[in-house]
mmCIF file of C-alpha atoms and ligand atoms in Angstrom:
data_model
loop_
_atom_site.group_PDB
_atom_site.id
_atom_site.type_symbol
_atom_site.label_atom_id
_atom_site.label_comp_id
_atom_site.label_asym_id
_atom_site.label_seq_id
_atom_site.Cartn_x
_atom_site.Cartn_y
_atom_site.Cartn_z
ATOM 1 C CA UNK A 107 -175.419 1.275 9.538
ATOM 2 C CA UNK A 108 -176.378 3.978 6.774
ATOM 3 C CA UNK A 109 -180.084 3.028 5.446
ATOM 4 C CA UNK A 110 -179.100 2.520 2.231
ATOM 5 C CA UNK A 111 -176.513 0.100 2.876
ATOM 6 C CA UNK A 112 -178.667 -1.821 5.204
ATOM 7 C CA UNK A 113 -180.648 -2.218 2.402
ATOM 8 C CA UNK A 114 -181.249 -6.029 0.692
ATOM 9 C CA UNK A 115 -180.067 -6.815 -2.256
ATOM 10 C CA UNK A 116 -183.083 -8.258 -4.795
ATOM 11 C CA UNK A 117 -182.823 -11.295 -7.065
ATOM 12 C CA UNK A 118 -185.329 -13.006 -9.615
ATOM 13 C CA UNK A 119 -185.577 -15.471 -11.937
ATOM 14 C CA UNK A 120 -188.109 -17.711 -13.993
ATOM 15 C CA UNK A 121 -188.077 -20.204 -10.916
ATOM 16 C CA UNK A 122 -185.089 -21.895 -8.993
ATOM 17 C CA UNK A 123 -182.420 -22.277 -11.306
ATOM 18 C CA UNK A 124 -181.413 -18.679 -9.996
ATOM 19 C CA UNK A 125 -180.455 -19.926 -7.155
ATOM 20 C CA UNK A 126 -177.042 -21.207 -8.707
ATOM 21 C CA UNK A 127 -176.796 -16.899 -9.002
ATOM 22 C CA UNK A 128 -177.344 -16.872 -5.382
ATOM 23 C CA UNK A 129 -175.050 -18.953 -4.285
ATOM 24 C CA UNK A 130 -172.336 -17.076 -6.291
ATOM 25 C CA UNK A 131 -173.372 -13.982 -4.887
ATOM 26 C CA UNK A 132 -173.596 -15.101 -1.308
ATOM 27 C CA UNK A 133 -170.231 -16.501 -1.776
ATOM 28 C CA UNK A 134 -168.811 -12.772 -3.115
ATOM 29 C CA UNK A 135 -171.112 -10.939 -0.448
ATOM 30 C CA UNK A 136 -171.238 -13.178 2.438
ATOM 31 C CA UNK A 137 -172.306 -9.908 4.592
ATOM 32 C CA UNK A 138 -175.182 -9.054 2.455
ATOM 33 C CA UNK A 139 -178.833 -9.897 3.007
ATOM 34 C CA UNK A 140 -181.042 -11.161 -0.320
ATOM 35 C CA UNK A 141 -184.461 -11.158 -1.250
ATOM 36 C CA UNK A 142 -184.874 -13.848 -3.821
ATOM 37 C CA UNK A 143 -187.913 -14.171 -6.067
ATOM 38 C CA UNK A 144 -188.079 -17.487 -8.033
ATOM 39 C CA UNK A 145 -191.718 -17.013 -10.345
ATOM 40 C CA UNK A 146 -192.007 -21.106 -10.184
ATOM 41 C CA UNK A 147 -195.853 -20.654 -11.289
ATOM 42 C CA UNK A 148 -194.948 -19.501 -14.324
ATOM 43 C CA UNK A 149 -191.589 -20.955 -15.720
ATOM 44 C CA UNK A 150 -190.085 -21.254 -18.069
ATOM 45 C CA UNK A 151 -189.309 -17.820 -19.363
ATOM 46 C CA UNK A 152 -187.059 -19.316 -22.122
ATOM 47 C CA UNK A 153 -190.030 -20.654 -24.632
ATOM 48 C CA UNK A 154 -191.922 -17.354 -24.135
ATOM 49 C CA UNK A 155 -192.195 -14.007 -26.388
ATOM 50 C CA UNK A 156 -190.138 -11.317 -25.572
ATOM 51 C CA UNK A 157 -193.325 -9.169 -24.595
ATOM 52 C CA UNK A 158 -194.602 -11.497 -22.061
ATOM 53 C CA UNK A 159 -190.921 -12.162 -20.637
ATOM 54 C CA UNK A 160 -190.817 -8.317 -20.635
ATOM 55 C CA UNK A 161 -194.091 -8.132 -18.787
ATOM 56 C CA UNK A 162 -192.937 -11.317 -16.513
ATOM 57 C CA UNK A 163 -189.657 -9.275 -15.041
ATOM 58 C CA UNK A 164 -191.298 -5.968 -14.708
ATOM 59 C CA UNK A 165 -193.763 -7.778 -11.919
ATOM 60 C CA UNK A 166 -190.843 -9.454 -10.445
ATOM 61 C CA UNK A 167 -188.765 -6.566 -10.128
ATOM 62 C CA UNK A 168 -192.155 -4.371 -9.001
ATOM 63 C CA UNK A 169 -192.359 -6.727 -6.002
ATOM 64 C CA UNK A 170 -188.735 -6.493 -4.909
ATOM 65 C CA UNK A 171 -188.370 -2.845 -5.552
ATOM 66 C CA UNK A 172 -191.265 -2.407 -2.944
ATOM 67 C CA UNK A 173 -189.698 -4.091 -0.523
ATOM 68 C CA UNK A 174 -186.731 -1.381 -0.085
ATOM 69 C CA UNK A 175 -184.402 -3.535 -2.150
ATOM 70 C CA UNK A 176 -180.876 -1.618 -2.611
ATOM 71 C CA UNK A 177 -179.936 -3.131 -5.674
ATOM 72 C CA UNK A 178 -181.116 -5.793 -8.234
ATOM 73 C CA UNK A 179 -179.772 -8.344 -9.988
ATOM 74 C CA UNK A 180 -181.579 -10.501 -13.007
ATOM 75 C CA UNK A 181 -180.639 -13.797 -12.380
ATOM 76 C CA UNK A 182 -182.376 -15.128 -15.302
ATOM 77 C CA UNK A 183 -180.602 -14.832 -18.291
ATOM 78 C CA UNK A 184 -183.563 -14.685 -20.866
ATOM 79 C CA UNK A 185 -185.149 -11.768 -18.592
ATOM 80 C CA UNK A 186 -181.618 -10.412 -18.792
ATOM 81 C CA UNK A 187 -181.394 -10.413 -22.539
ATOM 82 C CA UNK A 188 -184.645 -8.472 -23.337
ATOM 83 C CA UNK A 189 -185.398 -6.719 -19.827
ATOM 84 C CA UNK A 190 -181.791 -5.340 -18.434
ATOM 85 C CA UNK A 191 -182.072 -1.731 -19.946
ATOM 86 C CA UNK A 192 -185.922 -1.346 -19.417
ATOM 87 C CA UNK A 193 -185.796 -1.992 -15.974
ATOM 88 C CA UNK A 194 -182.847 -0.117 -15.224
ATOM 89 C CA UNK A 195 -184.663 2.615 -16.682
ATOM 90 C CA UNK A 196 -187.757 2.176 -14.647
ATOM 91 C CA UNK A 197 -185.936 1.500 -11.400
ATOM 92 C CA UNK A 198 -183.276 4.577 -11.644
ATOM 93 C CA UNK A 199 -181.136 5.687 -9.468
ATOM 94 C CA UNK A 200 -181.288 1.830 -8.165
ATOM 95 C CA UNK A 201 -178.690 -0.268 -9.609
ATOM 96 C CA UNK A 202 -179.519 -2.800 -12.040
ATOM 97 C CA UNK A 203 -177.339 -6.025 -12.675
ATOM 98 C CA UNK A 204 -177.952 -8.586 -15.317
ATOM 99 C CA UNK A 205 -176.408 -12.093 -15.727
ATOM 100 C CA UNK A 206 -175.437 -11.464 -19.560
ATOM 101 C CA UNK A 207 -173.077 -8.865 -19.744
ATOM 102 C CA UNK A 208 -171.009 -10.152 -17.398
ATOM 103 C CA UNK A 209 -170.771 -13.673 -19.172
ATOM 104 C CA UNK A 210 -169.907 -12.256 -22.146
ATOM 105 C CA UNK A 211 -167.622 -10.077 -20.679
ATOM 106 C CA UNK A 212 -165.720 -13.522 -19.014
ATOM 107 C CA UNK A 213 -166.115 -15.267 -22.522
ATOM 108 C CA UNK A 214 -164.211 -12.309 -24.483
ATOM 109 C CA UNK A 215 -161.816 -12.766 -21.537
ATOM 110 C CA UNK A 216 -161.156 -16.374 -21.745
ATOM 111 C CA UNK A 217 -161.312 -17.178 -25.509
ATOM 112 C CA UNK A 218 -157.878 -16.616 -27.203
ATOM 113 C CA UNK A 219 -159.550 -17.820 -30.758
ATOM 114 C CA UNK A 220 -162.170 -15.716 -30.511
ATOM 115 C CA UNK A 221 -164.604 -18.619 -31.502
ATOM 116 C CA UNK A 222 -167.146 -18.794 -28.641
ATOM 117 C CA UNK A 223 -170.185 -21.212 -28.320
ATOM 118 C CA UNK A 224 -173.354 -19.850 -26.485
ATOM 119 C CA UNK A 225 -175.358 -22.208 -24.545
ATOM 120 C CA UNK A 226 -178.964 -21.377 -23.883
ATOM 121 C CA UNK A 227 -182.318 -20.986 -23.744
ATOM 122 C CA UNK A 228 -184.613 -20.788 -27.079
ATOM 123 C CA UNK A 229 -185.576 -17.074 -26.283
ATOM 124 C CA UNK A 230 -182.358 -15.764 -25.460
ATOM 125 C CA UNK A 231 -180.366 -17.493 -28.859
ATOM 126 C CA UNK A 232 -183.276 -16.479 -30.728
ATOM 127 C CA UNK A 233 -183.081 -12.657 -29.355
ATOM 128 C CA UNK A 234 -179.252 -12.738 -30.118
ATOM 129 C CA UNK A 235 -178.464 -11.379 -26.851
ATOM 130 C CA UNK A 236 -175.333 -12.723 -26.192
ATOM 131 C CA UNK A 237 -174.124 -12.234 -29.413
ATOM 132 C CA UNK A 238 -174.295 -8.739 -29.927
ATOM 133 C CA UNK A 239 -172.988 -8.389 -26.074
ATOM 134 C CA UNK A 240 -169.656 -10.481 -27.583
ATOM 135 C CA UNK A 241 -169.670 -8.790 -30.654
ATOM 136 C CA UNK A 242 -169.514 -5.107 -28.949
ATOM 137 C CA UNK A 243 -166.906 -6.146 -26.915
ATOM 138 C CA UNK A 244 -165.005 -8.429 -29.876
ATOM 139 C CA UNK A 245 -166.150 -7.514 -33.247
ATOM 140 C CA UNK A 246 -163.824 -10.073 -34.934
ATOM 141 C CA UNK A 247 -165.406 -12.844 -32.672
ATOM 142 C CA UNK A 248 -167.204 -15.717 -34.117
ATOM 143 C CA UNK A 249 -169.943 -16.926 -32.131
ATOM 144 C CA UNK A 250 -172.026 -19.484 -32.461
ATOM 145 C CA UNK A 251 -175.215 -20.519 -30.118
ATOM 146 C CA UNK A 252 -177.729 -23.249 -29.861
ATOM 147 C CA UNK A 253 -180.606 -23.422 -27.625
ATOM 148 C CA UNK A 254 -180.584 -26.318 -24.983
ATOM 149 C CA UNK A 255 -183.923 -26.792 -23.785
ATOM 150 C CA UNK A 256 -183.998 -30.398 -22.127
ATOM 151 C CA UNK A 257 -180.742 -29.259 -20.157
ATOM 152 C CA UNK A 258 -183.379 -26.969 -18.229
ATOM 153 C CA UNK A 259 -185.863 -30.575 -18.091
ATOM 154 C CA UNK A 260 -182.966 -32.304 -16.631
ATOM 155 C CA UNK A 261 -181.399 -29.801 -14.554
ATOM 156 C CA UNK A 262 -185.102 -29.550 -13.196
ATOM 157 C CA UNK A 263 -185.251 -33.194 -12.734
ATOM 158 C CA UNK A 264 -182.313 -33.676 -10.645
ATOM 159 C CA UNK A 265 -180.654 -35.639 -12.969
ATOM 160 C CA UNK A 266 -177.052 -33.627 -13.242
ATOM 161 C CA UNK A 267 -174.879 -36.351 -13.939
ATOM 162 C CA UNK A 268 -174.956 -40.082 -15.732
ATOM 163 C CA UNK A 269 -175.621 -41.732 -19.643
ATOM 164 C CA UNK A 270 -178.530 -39.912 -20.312
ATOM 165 C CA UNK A 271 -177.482 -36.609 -19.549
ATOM 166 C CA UNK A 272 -174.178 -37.273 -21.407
ATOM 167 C CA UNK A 273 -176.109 -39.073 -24.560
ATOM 168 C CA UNK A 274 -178.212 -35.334 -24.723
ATOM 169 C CA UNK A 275 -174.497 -33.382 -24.099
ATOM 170 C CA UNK A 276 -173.702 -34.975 -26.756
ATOM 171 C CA UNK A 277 -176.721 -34.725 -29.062
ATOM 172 C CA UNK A 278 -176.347 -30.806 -28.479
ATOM 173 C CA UNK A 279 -172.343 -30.298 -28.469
ATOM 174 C CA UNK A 280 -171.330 -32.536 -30.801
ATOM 175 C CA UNK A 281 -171.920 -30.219 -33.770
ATOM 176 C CA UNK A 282 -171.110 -27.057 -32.072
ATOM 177 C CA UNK A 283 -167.484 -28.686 -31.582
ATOM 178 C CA UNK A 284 -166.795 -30.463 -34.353
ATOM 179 C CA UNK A 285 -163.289 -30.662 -34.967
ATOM 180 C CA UNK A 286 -161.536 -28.419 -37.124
ATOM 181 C CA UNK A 287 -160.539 -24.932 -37.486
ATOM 182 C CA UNK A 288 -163.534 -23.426 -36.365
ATOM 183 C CA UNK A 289 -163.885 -25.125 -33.146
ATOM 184 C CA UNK A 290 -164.731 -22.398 -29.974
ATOM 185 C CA UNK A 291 -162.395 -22.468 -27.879
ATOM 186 C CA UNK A 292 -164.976 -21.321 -25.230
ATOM 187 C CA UNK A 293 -168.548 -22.009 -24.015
ATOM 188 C CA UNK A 294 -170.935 -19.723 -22.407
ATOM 189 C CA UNK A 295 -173.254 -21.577 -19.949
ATOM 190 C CA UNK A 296 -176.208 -18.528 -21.002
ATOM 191 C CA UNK A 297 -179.116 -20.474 -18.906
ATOM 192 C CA UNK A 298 -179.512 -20.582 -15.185
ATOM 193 C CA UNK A 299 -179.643 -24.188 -15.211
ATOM 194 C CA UNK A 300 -176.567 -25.311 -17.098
ATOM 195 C CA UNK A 301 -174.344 -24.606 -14.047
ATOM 196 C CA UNK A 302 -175.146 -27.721 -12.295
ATOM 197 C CA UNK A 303 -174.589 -29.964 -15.857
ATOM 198 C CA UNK A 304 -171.375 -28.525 -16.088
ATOM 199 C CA UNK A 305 -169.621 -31.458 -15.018
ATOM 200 C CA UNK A 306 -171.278 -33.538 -18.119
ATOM 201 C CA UNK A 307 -170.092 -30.564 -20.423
ATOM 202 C CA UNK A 308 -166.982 -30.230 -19.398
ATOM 203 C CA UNK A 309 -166.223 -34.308 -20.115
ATOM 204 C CA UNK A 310 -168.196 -34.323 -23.411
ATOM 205 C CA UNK A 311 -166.149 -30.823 -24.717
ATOM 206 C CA UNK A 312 -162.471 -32.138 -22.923
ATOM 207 C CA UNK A 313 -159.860 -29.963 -21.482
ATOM 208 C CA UNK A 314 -159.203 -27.735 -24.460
ATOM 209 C CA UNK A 315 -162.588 -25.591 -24.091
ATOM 210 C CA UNK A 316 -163.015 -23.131 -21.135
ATOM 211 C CA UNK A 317 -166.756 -22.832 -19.716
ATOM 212 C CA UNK A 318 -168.027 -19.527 -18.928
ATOM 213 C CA UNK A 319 -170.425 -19.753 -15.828
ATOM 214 C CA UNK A 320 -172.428 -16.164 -15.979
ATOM 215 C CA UNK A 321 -173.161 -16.512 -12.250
ATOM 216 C CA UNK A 322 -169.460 -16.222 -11.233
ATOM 217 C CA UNK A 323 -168.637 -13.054 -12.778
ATOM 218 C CA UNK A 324 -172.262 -11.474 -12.000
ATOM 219 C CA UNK A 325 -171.189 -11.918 -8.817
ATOM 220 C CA UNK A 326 -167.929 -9.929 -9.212
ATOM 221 C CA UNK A 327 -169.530 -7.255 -10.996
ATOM 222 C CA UNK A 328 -172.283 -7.064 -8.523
ATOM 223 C CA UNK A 329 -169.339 -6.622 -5.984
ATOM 224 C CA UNK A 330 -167.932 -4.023 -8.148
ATOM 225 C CA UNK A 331 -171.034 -1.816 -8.642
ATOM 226 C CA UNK A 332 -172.242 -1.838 -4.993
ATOM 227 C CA UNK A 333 -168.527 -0.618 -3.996
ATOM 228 C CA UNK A 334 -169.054 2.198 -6.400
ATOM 229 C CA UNK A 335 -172.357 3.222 -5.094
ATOM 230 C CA UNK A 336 -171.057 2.852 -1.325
ATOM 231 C CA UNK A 337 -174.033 0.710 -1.032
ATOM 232 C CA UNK A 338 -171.826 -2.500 0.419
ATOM 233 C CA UNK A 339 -172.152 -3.819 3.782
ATOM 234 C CA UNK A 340 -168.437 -4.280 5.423
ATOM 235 C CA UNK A 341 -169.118 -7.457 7.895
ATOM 236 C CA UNK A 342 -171.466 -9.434 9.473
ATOM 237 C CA UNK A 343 -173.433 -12.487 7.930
ATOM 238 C CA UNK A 344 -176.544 -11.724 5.653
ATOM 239 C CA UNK A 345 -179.593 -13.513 5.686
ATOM 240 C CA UNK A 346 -181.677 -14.914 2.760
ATOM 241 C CA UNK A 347 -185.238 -14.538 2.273
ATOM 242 C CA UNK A 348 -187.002 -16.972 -0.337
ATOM 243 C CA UNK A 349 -190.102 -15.567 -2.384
ATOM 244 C CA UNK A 350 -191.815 -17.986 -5.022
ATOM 245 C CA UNK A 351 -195.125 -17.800 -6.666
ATOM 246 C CA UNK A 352 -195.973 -21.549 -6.890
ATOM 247 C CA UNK A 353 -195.847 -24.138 -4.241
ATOM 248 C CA UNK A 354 -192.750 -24.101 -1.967
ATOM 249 C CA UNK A 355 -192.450 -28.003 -1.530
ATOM 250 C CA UNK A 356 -191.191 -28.364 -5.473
ATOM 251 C CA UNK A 357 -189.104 -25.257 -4.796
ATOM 252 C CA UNK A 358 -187.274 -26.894 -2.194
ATOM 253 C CA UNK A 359 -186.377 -29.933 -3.406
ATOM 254 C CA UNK A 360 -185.338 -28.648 -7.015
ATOM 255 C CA UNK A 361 -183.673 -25.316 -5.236
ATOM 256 C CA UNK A 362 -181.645 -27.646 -2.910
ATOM 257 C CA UNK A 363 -180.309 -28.922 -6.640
ATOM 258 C CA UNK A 364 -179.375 -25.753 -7.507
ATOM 259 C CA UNK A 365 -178.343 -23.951 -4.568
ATOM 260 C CA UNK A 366 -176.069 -26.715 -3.263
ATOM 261 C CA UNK A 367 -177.455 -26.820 0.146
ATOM 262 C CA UNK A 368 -180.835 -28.001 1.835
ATOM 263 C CA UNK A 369 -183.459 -25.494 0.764
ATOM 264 C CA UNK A 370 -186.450 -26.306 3.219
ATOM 265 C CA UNK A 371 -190.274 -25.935 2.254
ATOM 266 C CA UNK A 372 -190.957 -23.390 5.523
ATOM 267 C CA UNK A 373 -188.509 -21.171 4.613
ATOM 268 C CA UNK A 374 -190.256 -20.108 1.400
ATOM 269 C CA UNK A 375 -193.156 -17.444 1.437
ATOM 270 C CA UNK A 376 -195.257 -17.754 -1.633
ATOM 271 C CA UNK A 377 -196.484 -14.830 -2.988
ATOM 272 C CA UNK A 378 -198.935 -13.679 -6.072
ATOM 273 C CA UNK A 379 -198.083 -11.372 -8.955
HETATM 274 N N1 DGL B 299 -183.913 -18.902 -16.029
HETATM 275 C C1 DGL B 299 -183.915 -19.207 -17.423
HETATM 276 C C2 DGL B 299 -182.643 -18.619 -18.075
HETATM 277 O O1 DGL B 299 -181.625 -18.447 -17.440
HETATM 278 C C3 DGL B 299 -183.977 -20.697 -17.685
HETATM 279 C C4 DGL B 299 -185.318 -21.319 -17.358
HETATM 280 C C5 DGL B 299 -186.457 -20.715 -18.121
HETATM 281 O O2 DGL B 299 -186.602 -20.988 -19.339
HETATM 282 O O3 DGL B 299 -187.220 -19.978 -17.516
HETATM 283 O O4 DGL B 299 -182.662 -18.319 -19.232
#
C-alpha cells in the first residue's frame, strides 16, 4: 500500500462526545485506521473563549499531526467553528475536515422553509458559526440558535432518554418551535453530544422537523475529500486507536454512551498536552 494511504486518519474533540463522529466515520470508512484524541482533562470546550479553544485544538491537532496522521477531522464542533481555517493553514498540504460545514451544508439541504434552528454549545451560538456557514450557502435563510448546555451534562451522564431529559427538551425547544409561521422546519444538532438525545428531540419537535446530525454528513465529506486526494484505503478493516488526556476509566464508560459499543478502560492510552 502507497505510504500515504496507509496513513491514519486523526480525530479530536473536547472529550468523548466525538466519538458519535467516529462511529459515523468508521461506518463510511470501515477500511480506514483512526487515531482519536478525546482532551477529557480539559472539557468542555463549549464555555471557553475562543483564544483558549483556539490554543486547545492547535495541541490536539500538534499531537496527531506527529503521529503521521493522513488527514484530520475536528470532531468538535466549537473547535470547528473558531479553529477549521487556522489549522488547515498550519497543517497544509494535509487535509483538514470540520464537523460544521458539513451540517450546515445538510441543513440548507433538508429545510424547504428555509427557517433552521441551531442546537449548540454556548461558544459556538455565541461565535455565530453556523450561521454565517447557512447564510453563505442560503442568504434568504432564517436561522435561529440557542445554546444547550445541560444536553452536554446529560448526554455526559448517561441519561439519553426518560422525563427529565424530555422536561429540559422541552424547556429549550419549546420557544424555538413555537407554532406559527416562523417555525424551522429543521434542526441542526451543532454539539457532539446531542446525537445520542436525539430520540428525546425528535418526540418533543414531532414529525414535521428534520434533524441535522453533523456527524453523518462529516462522514460523507470526509469520504469525498480523501477520494480526491487518492489518500483512501480500498479494503481491509481499520483499527482504532484511543488517545485521552484524563483518566481512561470515565472515558470508557461515557465513550461506550457515545460510541454505541463497549469502549474498554485498557484500550485507552492517556497522554499529556
Ligand atoms: N465537543 C463539544 C462540541 O461539539 C461539546 C462539549 C464541549 O463543550 O466541549 O461543541
Amino acid at each position: 500500500m502507497d505510504a500515504a494511504v496507509k496513513g491514519s486518519i486523526g480525530v479530536f474533540d473536547s472529550g468523548v462526545g466525538g466519538l458519535t463522529v467516529l462511529r459515523a466515520l468508521r461506518g463510511a470508512l470501515p477500511a480506514e485506521d483512526f487515531i482519536y484524541l478525546g482532551d477529557t482533562a480539559r472539557l468542555p470546550y463549549g464555555t471557553k473563549s475562543r483564544d483558549t479553544v483556539v490554543r486547545y485544538a492547535s495541541q490536539c491537532a500538534g499531537v496527531l499531526a506527529a503521529r503521521g496522521i493522513k488527514a484530520l477531522v475536528i470532531a468538535c464542533n466549537t473547535a470547528s467553528a473558531v479553529g477549521v481555517d487556522l489549522l488547515a493553514q498550519r497543517l497544509a498540504p494535509l487535509p483538514v475536515i470540520g464537523v460544521l460545514e458539513p451540517g450546515a451544508e445538510a441543513a440548507v439541504r433538508a429545510s424547504r422553509s428555509g427557517r433552521i434552528a441551531v442546537i449548540a454549545t454556548e461558544g459556538t451560538v455565541q461565535g455565530g458559526a453556523y450561521q454565517r456557514a447557512i447564510a453563505a450557502r442560503r442568504p434568504d435563510a432564517v436561522v435561529s440558535a440557542r445554546a444547550c448546555p445541560l444536553f452536554v451534562a446529560l448526554a455526559e451522564e448517561g441519561w439519553t432518554d426518560g422525563p427529565i431529559v424530555e422536561a429540559v427538551a422541552h424547556r429549550y425547544l419549546d420557544g424555538l418551535f413555537a407554532a406559527g409561521p416562523d417555525r424551522p422546519d429543521t434542526l441542526v444538532l451543532g454539539c457532539t453530544h446531542f446525537p445520542v438525545l436525539k430520540g428525546v428531540i425528535a418526540r418533543v419537535l414531532g414529525p414535521d422537523v428534520t434533524i441535522v446530525d453533523s456527524a453523518l454528513t462529516t462522514a460523507e465529506v470526509t469520504a469525498r475529500v480523501l477520494a480526491r486526494h487518492g489518500l483512501a484505503r480500498g479494503e481491509g478493516i481499520g483499527t482504532v486507536t484511543l488517545l485521552a488526556t484524563d483518566g481512561p476509566a470515565r472515558f470508557a464508560r461515557v465513550g461506550s454512551v457515545f460510541s454505541g459499543e463497549p469502549v474498554f478502560p485498557d484500550d485507552v492510552e492517556v497522554i499529556d498536552l
